[in-house]
Coordinates of C-alpha atoms in Angstrom, one line a residue:
Chain R
M1 CA 39.2 -6.2 -6.8
S2 CA 37.5 -4.5 -9.7
F3 CA 33.8 -4.0 -10.2
D4 CA 31.7 -3.0 -13.2
T5 CA 29.8 0.1 -12.3
V6 CA 26.2 -0.6 -11.3
I7 CA 25.3 2.8 -9.7
E8 CA 26.8 6.0 -11.1
L9 CA 26.0 9.5 -9.8
K10 CA 27.1 12.5 -11.8
G11 CA 26.9 16.0 -10.4
L12 CA 23.8 15.0 -8.5
K13 CA 21.9 17.9 -7.0
R14 CA 18.6 18.1 -5.1
L15 CA 17.1 21.4 -4.0
Y16 CA 14.2 21.7 -1.7
T17 CA 12.2 24.8 -1.2
V18 CA 11.3 25.2 2.5
G19 CA 9.4 28.3 3.4
G20 CA 10.6 30.2 0.3
E21 CA 14.2 29.3 0.9
D22 CA 16.2 26.9 -1.1
V23 CA 17.9 24.1 0.8
K24 CA 20.6 22.1 -1.0
A25 CA 20.1 18.6 0.2
L26 CA 22.6 17.4 -2.3
D27 CA 25.0 19.7 -3.9
G28 CA 26.9 18.0 -6.7
V29 CA 27.6 14.4 -5.7
D30 CA 29.8 12.3 -7.9
L31 CA 30.0 8.6 -7.0
E32 CA 30.4 5.3 -8.7
I33 CA 29.4 2.0 -7.0
G34 CA 30.6 -1.3 -8.4
R35 CA 28.7 -4.6 -8.7
G36 CA 29.0 -6.6 -5.5
E37 CA 30.4 -3.7 -3.5
Y38 CA 29.4 -2.8 0.0
V39 CA 29.3 0.9 0.5
S40 CA 28.3 2.8 3.7
L41 CA 27.0 6.3 3.5
V42 CA 27.9 8.2 6.6
G43 CA 27.4 11.7 7.8
P44 CA 25.6 13.8 10.4
S45 CA 21.9 14.2 10.1
G46 CA 21.0 16.7 7.4
S47 CA 24.1 15.8 5.4
G48 CA 22.0 14.3 2.6
K49 CA 22.2 10.6 3.4
T50 CA 18.5 10.0 3.1
T51 CA 18.1 12.2 0.1
L52 CA 20.9 10.2 -1.6
F53 CA 19.2 7.0 -0.6
N54 CA 16.0 8.2 -2.2
M55 CA 17.8 9.2 -5.4
I56 CA 19.6 5.9 -5.8
G57 CA 16.3 4.1 -5.1
G58 CA 14.5 5.9 -7.8
L59 CA 12.1 7.4 -5.2
D60 CA 13.0 11.0 -5.9
R61 CA 14.1 12.9 -8.9
P62 CA 17.2 15.0 -9.1
T63 CA 17.1 18.8 -9.6
G64 CA 20.4 18.5 -11.5
G65 CA 22.9 15.9 -12.5
S66 CA 22.0 12.3 -13.1
V67 CA 21.6 8.9 -11.5
H68 CA 22.5 5.9 -13.6
I69 CA 21.5 2.4 -12.5
D70 CA 22.9 -0.3 -14.8
G71 CA 23.8 2.4 -17.2
V72 CA 20.3 3.7 -17.5
D73 CA 19.6 7.3 -16.6
I74 CA 16.6 6.9 -14.2
S75 CA 15.4 10.5 -14.7
R76 CA 14.5 9.4 -18.2
L77 CA 12.3 6.5 -17.1
D78 CA 8.5 6.9 -17.1
A79 CA 6.3 5.9 -14.1
Y80 CA 6.0 2.3 -15.4
E81 CA 9.7 1.8 -15.9
L82 CA 10.5 3.4 -12.6
A83 CA 8.0 1.1 -10.8
W84 CA 9.7 -1.9 -12.6
L85 CA 13.1 -0.7 -11.4
R86 CA 11.9 -0.4 -7.8
C87 CA 10.2 -3.7 -8.1
R88 CA 12.9 -5.9 -9.8
R89 CA 16.3 -4.2 -9.5
I90 CA 16.3 -2.7 -6.0
G91 CA 15.5 -4.1 -2.6
Y92 CA 14.7 -1.6 0.2
I93 CA 15.4 -2.0 3.9
F94 CA 14.2 0.8 6.2
Q95 CA 15.0 1.8 9.8
N96 CA 11.4 1.2 10.9
F97 CA 11.0 -2.0 8.8
N98 CA 7.8 -0.7 7.0
L99 CA 6.1 -4.0 6.9
I100 CA 2.4 -4.1 5.9
T101 CA 0.7 -4.7 9.2
V102 CA -2.4 -6.5 7.8
L103 CA -0.3 -9.1 6.1
T104 CA 1.6 -12.1 7.6
A105 CA 5.3 -12.4 7.3
L106 CA 5.0 -14.8 4.4
E107 CA 2.6 -12.4 2.5
N108 CA 4.8 -9.5 3.2
V109 CA 7.8 -11.2 1.7
A110 CA 5.7 -12.4 -1.3
L111 CA 4.3 -8.9 -2.0
P112 CA 7.0 -7.8 -4.3
T113 CA 6.6 -11.0 -6.3
V114 CA 2.9 -10.1 -6.8
F115 CA 4.0 -6.8 -8.5
A116 CA 6.6 -8.7 -10.5
G117 CA 3.8 -10.9 -11.9
T118 CA 5.1 -14.1 -10.4
P119 CA 2.4 -16.8 -10.1
R120 CA 1.0 -16.9 -6.5
E121 CA 2.2 -20.4 -5.5
E122 CA 5.7 -19.7 -6.8
G123 CA 5.9 -16.3 -5.0
L124 CA 4.8 -17.9 -1.7
R125 CA 7.2 -20.8 -2.1
K126 CA 10.0 -18.4 -2.7
A127 CA 8.9 -16.2 0.3
G128 CA 8.9 -19.3 2.5
K129 CA 12.4 -20.1 1.4
L130 CA 13.7 -16.6 2.0
L131 CA 12.1 -16.5 5.5
K132 CA 13.8 -19.8 6.3
M133 CA 17.1 -18.4 5.1
V134 CA 16.8 -15.5 7.6
G135 CA 15.9 -17.9 10.4
L136 CA 12.1 -17.3 10.5
G137 CA 11.0 -20.6 9.1
E138 CA 8.7 -21.1 12.2
R139 CA 7.1 -17.6 11.9
L140 CA 5.7 -17.6 8.4
N141 CA 2.1 -16.9 9.4
H142 CA 2.8 -14.3 12.2
K143 CA 1.7 -10.8 11.7
P144 CA 4.4 -8.1 12.1
T145 CA 3.0 -7.0 15.5
Q146 CA 3.6 -10.5 16.7
L147 CA 7.3 -10.3 15.9
S148 CA 10.2 -8.7 17.7
A149 CA 12.0 -5.7 16.1
G150 CA 14.9 -7.9 15.0
Q151 CA 12.5 -10.5 13.5
Q152 CA 10.6 -7.7 11.7
Q153 CA 13.8 -6.5 10.2
R154 CA 14.6 -10.0 9.0
V155 CA 11.2 -10.2 7.4
A156 CA 12.1 -6.9 5.7
I157 CA 15.4 -8.3 4.5
A158 CA 13.6 -11.3 3.1
R159 CA 11.2 -9.0 1.4
A160 CA 14.0 -7.0 -0.1
L161 CA 15.3 -10.2 -1.7
A162 CA 12.1 -11.4 -3.1
N163 CA 12.6 -10.4 -6.7
D164 CA 16.4 -11.1 -6.8
P165 CA 17.4 -7.5 -7.0
A166 CA 21.0 -6.5 -7.9
I167 CA 21.1 -3.7 -5.4
I168 CA 20.1 -3.7 -1.7
L169 CA 19.5 -0.2 -0.3
A170 CA 19.4 0.1 3.4
D171 CA 18.5 3.2 5.4
E172 CA 19.8 2.9 9.0
P173 CA 18.8 -0.8 9.1
T174 CA 20.1 -1.2 12.6
G175 CA 18.8 2.2 13.9
N176 CA 15.9 0.7 15.8
L177 CA 17.6 -2.4 17.1
D178 CA 19.6 -3.3 20.2
L179 CA 23.3 -4.1 19.8
N180 CA 22.9 -7.9 19.5
T181 CA 20.0 -7.9 17.1
G182 CA 21.8 -5.2 15.1
T183 CA 24.8 -7.4 14.8
E184 CA 22.7 -10.3 13.6
I185 CA 21.2 -8.1 10.9
I186 CA 24.6 -6.8 9.9
D187 CA 25.8 -10.4 9.6
I188 CA 22.9 -11.3 7.4
L189 CA 23.4 -8.3 5.1
H190 CA 27.2 -8.8 5.0
G191 CA 26.6 -12.5 4.1
L192 CA 24.3 -11.6 1.3
N193 CA 26.9 -9.2 -0.1
K194 CA 29.7 -11.7 0.1
N195 CA 27.9 -14.9 -0.9
R196 CA 25.3 -13.6 -3.4
G197 CA 27.4 -10.8 -4.8
L198 CA 24.7 -8.3 -4.0
T199 CA 25.5 -4.6 -4.2
L200 CA 24.8 -3.2 -0.8
V201 CA 24.4 0.5 -0.1
A202 CA 23.7 1.4 3.5
A203 CA 23.1 4.8 5.1
T204 CA 24.2 4.3 8.7
H205 CA 25.6 5.6 11.9
D206 CA 26.5 2.1 13.1
L207 CA 30.2 1.6 13.6
K208 CA 29.9 -2.2 13.1
M209 CA 28.2 -1.7 9.7
I210 CA 30.8 0.8 8.7
K211 CA 33.6 -1.5 9.6
A212 CA 32.2 -4.4 7.6
S213 CA 31.9 -2.3 4.4
D214 CA 34.3 -2.1 1.5
R215 CA 34.1 1.6 1.2
V216 CA 32.8 4.4 3.4
V217 CA 31.5 7.6 1.8
W218 CA 31.4 10.5 4.2
L219 CA 28.8 13.2 3.4
R220 CA 28.6 16.7 4.7
D221 CA 26.3 19.4 3.6
G222 CA 25.2 17.6 0.5
R223 CA 28.7 16.9 -0.7
V224 CA 31.0 13.9 -0.6
E225 CA 33.6 14.9 2.0
R226 CA 35.9 11.9 1.7
I227 CA 35.9 8.3 0.6
E228 CA 37.9 5.6 2.4
Chain C
M1 CA 13.9 -8.5 -24.2
E2 CA 12.5 -8.9 -20.7
D3 CA 9.0 -7.8 -20.0
R4 CA 9.6 -4.6 -18.1
R5 CA 6.2 -4.2 -16.5
V6 CA 4.8 -4.4 -13.0
H7 CA 1.5 -6.2 -12.4
L8 CA -1.3 -6.4 -10.0
S9 CA -3.8 -9.0 -11.0
F10 CA -7.4 -8.5 -10.0
S11 CA -7.4 -11.6 -7.8
E12 CA -4.3 -10.4 -5.9
A13 CA -5.8 -6.9 -5.5
F14 CA -9.0 -8.6 -4.2
R15 CA -7.0 -10.6 -1.7
L16 CA -5.1 -7.5 -0.5
G17 CA -8.3 -5.4 -0.2
Y18 CA -10.0 -8.2 1.7
S19 CA -7.1 -8.5 4.1
H20 CA -7.4 -4.8 4.9
L21 CA -11.1 -5.0 5.5
V22 CA -10.8 -8.0 7.8
R23 CA -7.8 -6.6 9.8
R24 CA -9.4 -3.2 10.2
S25 CA -12.9 -4.7 10.8
G26 CA -14.0 -1.9 13.1
R27 CA -13.7 0.8 10.5
S28 CA -15.0 -1.5 7.8
A29 CA -18.1 -2.3 9.9
L30 CA -18.8 1.4 10.3
N31 CA -18.6 2.0 6.6
V32 CA -20.8 -1.0 5.9
A33 CA -23.3 0.3 8.6
S34 CA -23.3 3.7 7.0
I35 CA -24.2 2.3 3.6
A36 CA -26.7 -0.2 5.1
L37 CA -28.5 2.5 7.0
G38 CA -29.1 4.7 4.0
L39 CA -30.0 1.7 1.9
S40 CA -32.4 0.2 4.4
F41 CA -34.3 3.5 4.3
Y42 CA -34.4 3.3 0.5
T43 CA -35.5 -0.3 0.3
S44 CA -38.1 0.0 3.1
L45 CA -39.7 2.9 1.2
L46 CA -39.8 1.1 -2.1
L47 CA -40.8 -2.2 -0.6
T48 CA -43.6 -0.5 1.3
D49 CA -44.9 0.9 -2.0
V50 CA -44.7 -2.6 -3.6
F51 CA -46.6 -4.0 -0.6
Y52 CA -49.3 -1.3 -1.0
Q53 CA -49.6 -2.0 -4.8
T54 CA -50.0 -5.7 -4.1
H55 CA -52.6 -5.0 -1.5
A56 CA -54.5 -2.8 -3.9
A57 CA -54.2 -5.4 -6.7
L58 CA -55.8 -8.0 -4.4
G59 CA -58.8 -5.7 -3.8
G60 CA -57.6 -3.7 -0.8
A61 CA -57.6 0.0 -0.4
R62 CA -54.8 1.8 -2.4
L63 CA -52.4 3.3 0.1
N64 CA -49.5 5.6 -0.9
V65 CA -46.1 6.5 0.4
E66 CA -45.8 10.2 1.1
Q67 CA -43.7 12.0 -1.5
T68 CA -41.6 13.8 1.1
Y69 CA -40.1 10.5 2.2
Y70 CA -38.3 10.2 -1.2
W71 CA -36.5 13.4 -0.5
L72 CA -35.5 12.1 2.9
V73 CA -34.1 9.0 1.3
A74 CA -32.0 11.1 -1.1
I75 CA -30.6 13.0 1.8
A76 CA -29.9 9.9 3.8
L77 CA -28.0 8.4 0.9
A78 CA -26.0 11.6 0.5
V79 CA -25.1 11.6 4.2
S80 CA -23.9 8.0 3.8
V81 CA -21.7 9.0 0.9
V82 CA -20.2 11.9 2.8
G83 CA -19.6 9.6 5.9
I84 CA -17.8 7.0 3.8
T85 CA -15.7 9.6 2.0
N86 CA -14.6 10.9 5.4
A87 CA -13.9 7.5 6.8
M88 CA -11.9 6.5 3.7
L89 CA -9.8 9.7 3.9
I90 CA -8.9 8.9 7.5
S91 CA -8.1 5.3 6.3
V92 CA -5.7 6.8 3.6
Q93 CA -4.1 9.0 6.3
E94 CA -3.5 6.0 8.5
R95 CA -2.0 4.0 5.7
V96 CA 0.4 6.7 4.2
K97 CA 3.5 4.7 5.1
E98 CA 2.1 1.5 3.8
I99 CA 1.2 3.2 0.5
G100 CA 4.7 4.6 0.3
T101 CA 6.1 1.1 1.0
M102 CA 4.0 -0.5 -1.7
K103 CA 5.3 2.1 -4.2
C104 CA 8.8 1.1 -3.2
L105 CA 7.9 -2.5 -3.9
G106 CA 6.7 -1.6 -7.4
A107 CA 3.1 -0.5 -7.1
L108 CA 1.8 1.9 -9.6
N109 CA -0.6 4.7 -8.8
A110 CA -3.3 2.7 -10.5
H111 CA -2.6 -0.2 -8.3
I112 CA -3.2 1.9 -5.1
T113 CA -6.4 3.2 -6.6
L114 CA -7.5 -0.3 -7.4
L115 CA -6.9 -1.5 -3.9
F116 CA -9.1 1.2 -2.4
L117 CA -11.8 0.8 -4.9
I118 CA -12.0 -2.9 -4.2
E119 CA -12.4 -2.2 -0.5
A120 CA -15.2 0.2 -1.4
L121 CA -16.8 -2.4 -3.7
L122 CA -16.8 -5.1 -1.0
Q123 CA -18.1 -2.7 1.6
G124 CA -20.9 -1.6 -0.8
L125 CA -21.9 -5.2 -1.4
A126 CA -22.1 -6.0 2.3
G127 CA -23.9 -2.7 3.0
G128 CA -26.4 -3.4 0.2
V129 CA -27.3 -6.9 1.4
I130 CA -27.6 -5.9 5.0
G131 CA -29.5 -2.7 4.1
Y132 CA -31.9 -4.6 2.0
A133 CA -32.6 -7.1 4.7
V134 CA -33.2 -4.4 7.3
G135 CA -35.3 -2.4 4.9
A136 CA -37.5 -5.3 4.1
A137 CA -38.1 -6.1 7.7
A138 CA -38.9 -2.4 8.4
A139 CA -41.3 -2.2 5.4
L140 CA -43.1 -5.4 6.6
L141 CA -43.4 -3.9 10.1
T142 CA -44.8 -0.7 8.7
V143 CA -47.5 -2.2 6.4
G144 CA -48.1 -5.5 8.1
F145 CA -50.6 -4.3 10.7
G146 CA -52.7 -2.7 7.9
T147 CA -52.5 -5.3 5.2
G148 CA -51.7 -8.5 7.1
F149 CA -48.1 -9.9 7.4
D150 CA -48.8 -12.5 4.8
I151 CA -48.6 -9.7 2.2
I152 CA -44.9 -10.7 1.8
L153 CA -46.0 -14.0 0.4
K154 CA -48.3 -12.4 -2.2
V155 CA -45.8 -9.9 -3.6
P156 CA -44.6 -10.8 -7.1
L157 CA -41.1 -12.3 -6.8
A158 CA -39.8 -10.5 -9.9
Q159 CA -40.5 -7.2 -8.2
T160 CA -38.7 -8.0 -5.0
L161 CA -35.8 -9.4 -6.9
T162 CA -35.5 -6.3 -9.1
L163 CA -35.5 -4.2 -6.0
F164 CA -32.9 -6.4 -4.4
A165 CA -30.6 -6.1 -7.4
S166 CA -31.1 -2.4 -7.6
S167 CA -30.3 -2.0 -3.9
I168 CA -27.0 -3.9 -4.3
I169 CA -26.1 -1.9 -7.4
L170 CA -26.9 1.4 -5.7
A171 CA -25.0 0.5 -2.6
T172 CA -21.9 -0.5 -4.6
L173 CA -22.1 2.6 -6.8
L174 CA -22.5 4.9 -3.8
S175 CA -19.6 3.3 -1.9
T176 CA -17.3 3.4 -4.9
A177 CA -18.2 7.0 -5.7
A178 CA -17.6 8.0 -2.1
T179 CA -14.1 6.4 -2.3
L180 CA -13.0 7.9 -5.6
Y181 CA -11.5 11.0 -4.1
P182 CA -9.8 9.3 -1.2
A183 CA -8.4 6.6 -3.6
Y184 CA -7.1 9.4 -5.9
R185 CA -5.4 11.1 -3.0
A186 CA -3.8 7.8 -1.9
S187 CA -2.5 7.0 -5.4
R188 CA -0.9 10.4 -5.8
L189 CA 1.2 10.2 -2.6
D190 CA 4.8 10.8 -3.2
P191 CA 6.8 7.8 -1.8
V192 CA 9.5 9.9 -0.3
E193 CA 7.0 12.0 1.6
A194 CA 5.0 9.0 2.5
L195 CA 7.9 7.1 4.0
R196 CA 8.9 10.1 6.1
Y197 CA 5.4 10.5 7.3
E198 CA 4.8 10.1 11.1
L199 CA 1.3 9.6 12.3

C-alpha cells in the first residue's frame, strides 16, 4: 500500500525552559505519515507524545525543524491560516473529551461548522447525522453532564468530523474509558480510517489501539526510537 | 481558491454568549445584581432631582439633592465595575479548557473576546433595566411623602425616558469596560497550556 504524504516532520525540535533549564520535549523527530494511514504514537510519559500531538495539530510552534501538513509548512502560517487549518483540516479528540459543558451534544458537534462559516441549519443537520452515525441519535439535546464517558467521547468524535477534516488527531482517546467502551471507541475510529480514508494519528497506551494501527511509532526522550 | 478563513457571525456569538449566561445563571445573576445596585443608586438620585424640579415647577418648594451623594454614586459605580471585573476573571479561569478547545476548533483570539464582550453586554442591559426600575421605586419612596406620590404622573415623559436611556447605556458601558481586561486575558490563552490546565 502506498500513500501520498499528508504529514511530514523534519528534524522537529521543541525546547521548553523550566526553571531556567532547557528541557528537550522533542529532539529531532523525522516522520512521514501518508494519507489514510493509521499511526499510533507510543512511549512512556515524558517521551514527547503530547508535544508531538500539539505540533501536528498546529497548536504549538516548533523550536527547530518543520511540520508540513498537506505540503504546507505550518510555522509559516499566520494566526488566521492556523485557525483555518485547525478548523477545517484537523479533527481533535482528547482523553477528557473537552466538550463545551453549556452546549447540547448537537450544538457541540455543530460548533466547528460555526467557525467554518456553514449556515446554521446545514451545520445542525450535519451534526445530527454525525451523532446518528456514532449511535447517539436519541441523545441530541443532552448536555455533556447527562452523558456517560463513552457517549461523551462519541460526541467528541462526531465533533472532530464536523468539518470533514483529512486528519484525525487523538490524544489517549480511550484513556478515561473502561475496557468495553474503549473498544467501541477504537472500532469507531478504526472504521473511520478504513471506510472514509481518514488519516488517524493517535497517541496511546492502549494495546488494542496499537494492534489496530498500520504503523507504530515508538518515542523515547523526544526521539523516534523505532517504527514498526 | 477556497476561502481560507474562519468565521463567527454576530448571531452565533450572541447565541453562544447567551447559552453561557443561562447555564451559569448564578454567576450571571450576581453580575447583573452588581450593576443593578450601582445603577439603582444613580437613577434614584437623578430621578429624585427630576421629581424635585417638577415639584418646584408646579409651585412647590425647590428641594435639592445633596452634592455629596453624587460622589457616592461615582464610588458605587466604581465598586460595581471592580466586582464585575473580578467575577469575569474567575469566569475566565473556570473556562480555560473550554477556551483552549474552542481555539482547537478554529476560534480566533478575536472570537473569544467577542464572546466575553457579548456576555458583558447582555449583563449590562439586564442590570440597567433592573437598576432603573429599583432606582425609580427608591426615588419615589424618598420624595413621595413630601411631594405626594402622584408626582410620578406629573413628571415630563421626555425626561424620564432620557434618564432611562442613559441608565441603560451607562450600565452597558460599565459592564463592557469591566470585562475588557478579562476578555483580553481569555483571548490570549495559549491552547496548549489551556488544554493541559487542571482546575
